[in-house]
Amino acid sequence: VPLALILIVFGFMIGPGTSQLFDGVLLILVRQPYDIGDKVAISDVYDSPNQDGSTHWMITSIDLVKTTARLMGTAEVASFSNGSLAHSRIINMNRSNGAIVHVHVRFTIDVPYSTIM
């Protein structure tokens, strides 16, 4: 078996993985969309933004291969491949100082006005 054929086959085997690793390294070193302690929302690029708010994650650690975050509502911990995050919409709440936030509050009908105000 010629060496060139082995190199071509090997290149096709590791190509997608290497590409995703390279995308993740570029995300962390060049784009720097978040820092440790930032609150972020992560969604698919093709999904329309959720008008009711997004799931918030607190970034707990970052390295060249993965990012670890804690879900704000339940304290669940998840690790994300930086390569997959490179192709996601990342909204950083800490860097969105001018964002408009709507808060919807619901009360039962028997709550007196003095309690609300």
XYZ file of C-alpha atoms in Angstrom, residues 3-107:
105
model
C 2.288 5.848 1.733
C 0.385 8.592 -0.109
C -2.811 6.525 0.009
C -2.412 5.978 3.761
C -1.893 9.716 4.319
C -4.981 10.605 2.255
C -7.152 8.104 4.146
C -5.773 9.348 7.470
C -6.489 12.945 6.427
C -10.128 12.102 5.696
C -10.428 10.292 9.036
C -9.227 13.161 11.209
C -10.329 16.086 9.015
C -13.723 16.900 10.609
C -12.399 16.461 14.163
C -9.391 18.632 13.481
C -11.581 21.272 11.878
C -13.888 21.385 14.922
C -10.906 21.567 17.285
C -9.430 24.445 15.259
C -12.813 26.278 15.288
C -12.950 25.907 19.079
C -9.428 27.237 19.566
C -10.225 30.245 17.358
C -13.421 30.864 19.360
C -11.527 31.029 22.651
C -8.338 32.796 21.530
C -9.694 35.233 18.921
C -13.426 35.851 19.390
C -13.431 35.538 23.205
C -17.246 35.643 23.522
C -17.231 35.136 27.306
C -15.078 35.049 30.422
C -15.314 32.995 33.606
C -18.272 34.256 35.649
C -20.245 35.608 32.659
C -23.927 34.753 32.240
C -24.593 33.535 28.699
C -27.462 32.141 26.646
C -26.546 29.554 24.009
C -28.808 28.641 21.106
C -28.671 27.418 17.536
C -27.798 30.104 15.001
C -30.848 29.266 12.885
C -33.374 29.421 15.757
C -35.229 32.683 16.181
C -34.528 34.431 19.508
C -36.866 33.421 22.318
C -39.043 36.380 23.298
C -39.758 34.843 26.718
C -36.093 34.789 27.661
C -33.307 32.310 27.215
C -31.805 29.644 29.426
C -28.934 31.265 31.321
C -25.620 29.553 31.958
C -22.834 30.796 34.263
C -19.396 30.078 32.788
C -17.271 28.250 35.383
C -14.183 27.167 33.414
C -12.667 27.598 29.958
C -9.872 25.714 28.214
C -8.920 25.240 24.561
C -11.120 22.172 24.068
C -14.191 22.678 26.269
C -16.158 25.189 28.299
C -17.916 24.219 31.529
C -21.025 26.083 32.643
C -23.649 25.890 35.405
C -27.360 26.241 34.583
C -28.636 29.228 36.556
C -32.042 27.796 37.510
C -31.051 24.322 38.678
C -27.253 24.472 39.220
C -26.734 21.607 36.752
C -23.203 21.500 35.328
C -22.556 20.875 31.625
C -19.469 20.806 29.432
C -19.642 22.173 25.892
C -17.169 21.475 23.117
C -15.714 24.799 21.997
C -15.940 23.540 18.420
C -19.712 23.150 18.730
C -20.015 26.534 20.463
C -18.180 28.141 17.545
C -21.275 27.457 15.415
C -23.822 28.638 18.025
C -25.428 31.950 18.927
C -23.894 33.101 22.215
C -25.551 36.017 24.006
C -23.378 37.362 26.810
C -25.561 39.070 29.436
C -22.543 40.682 31.122
C -21.581 42.457 27.886
C -25.159 43.461 26.990
C -25.420 46.567 29.157
C -27.945 48.346 26.904
C -30.291 45.365 26.612
C -33.984 45.925 27.192
C -35.410 43.413 29.634
C -39.125 42.828 30.138
C -40.210 41.151 33.346
C -43.645 39.528 33.374
C -45.052 39.106 36.869
C -48.308 37.294 37.568
C -50.455 37.590 40.671
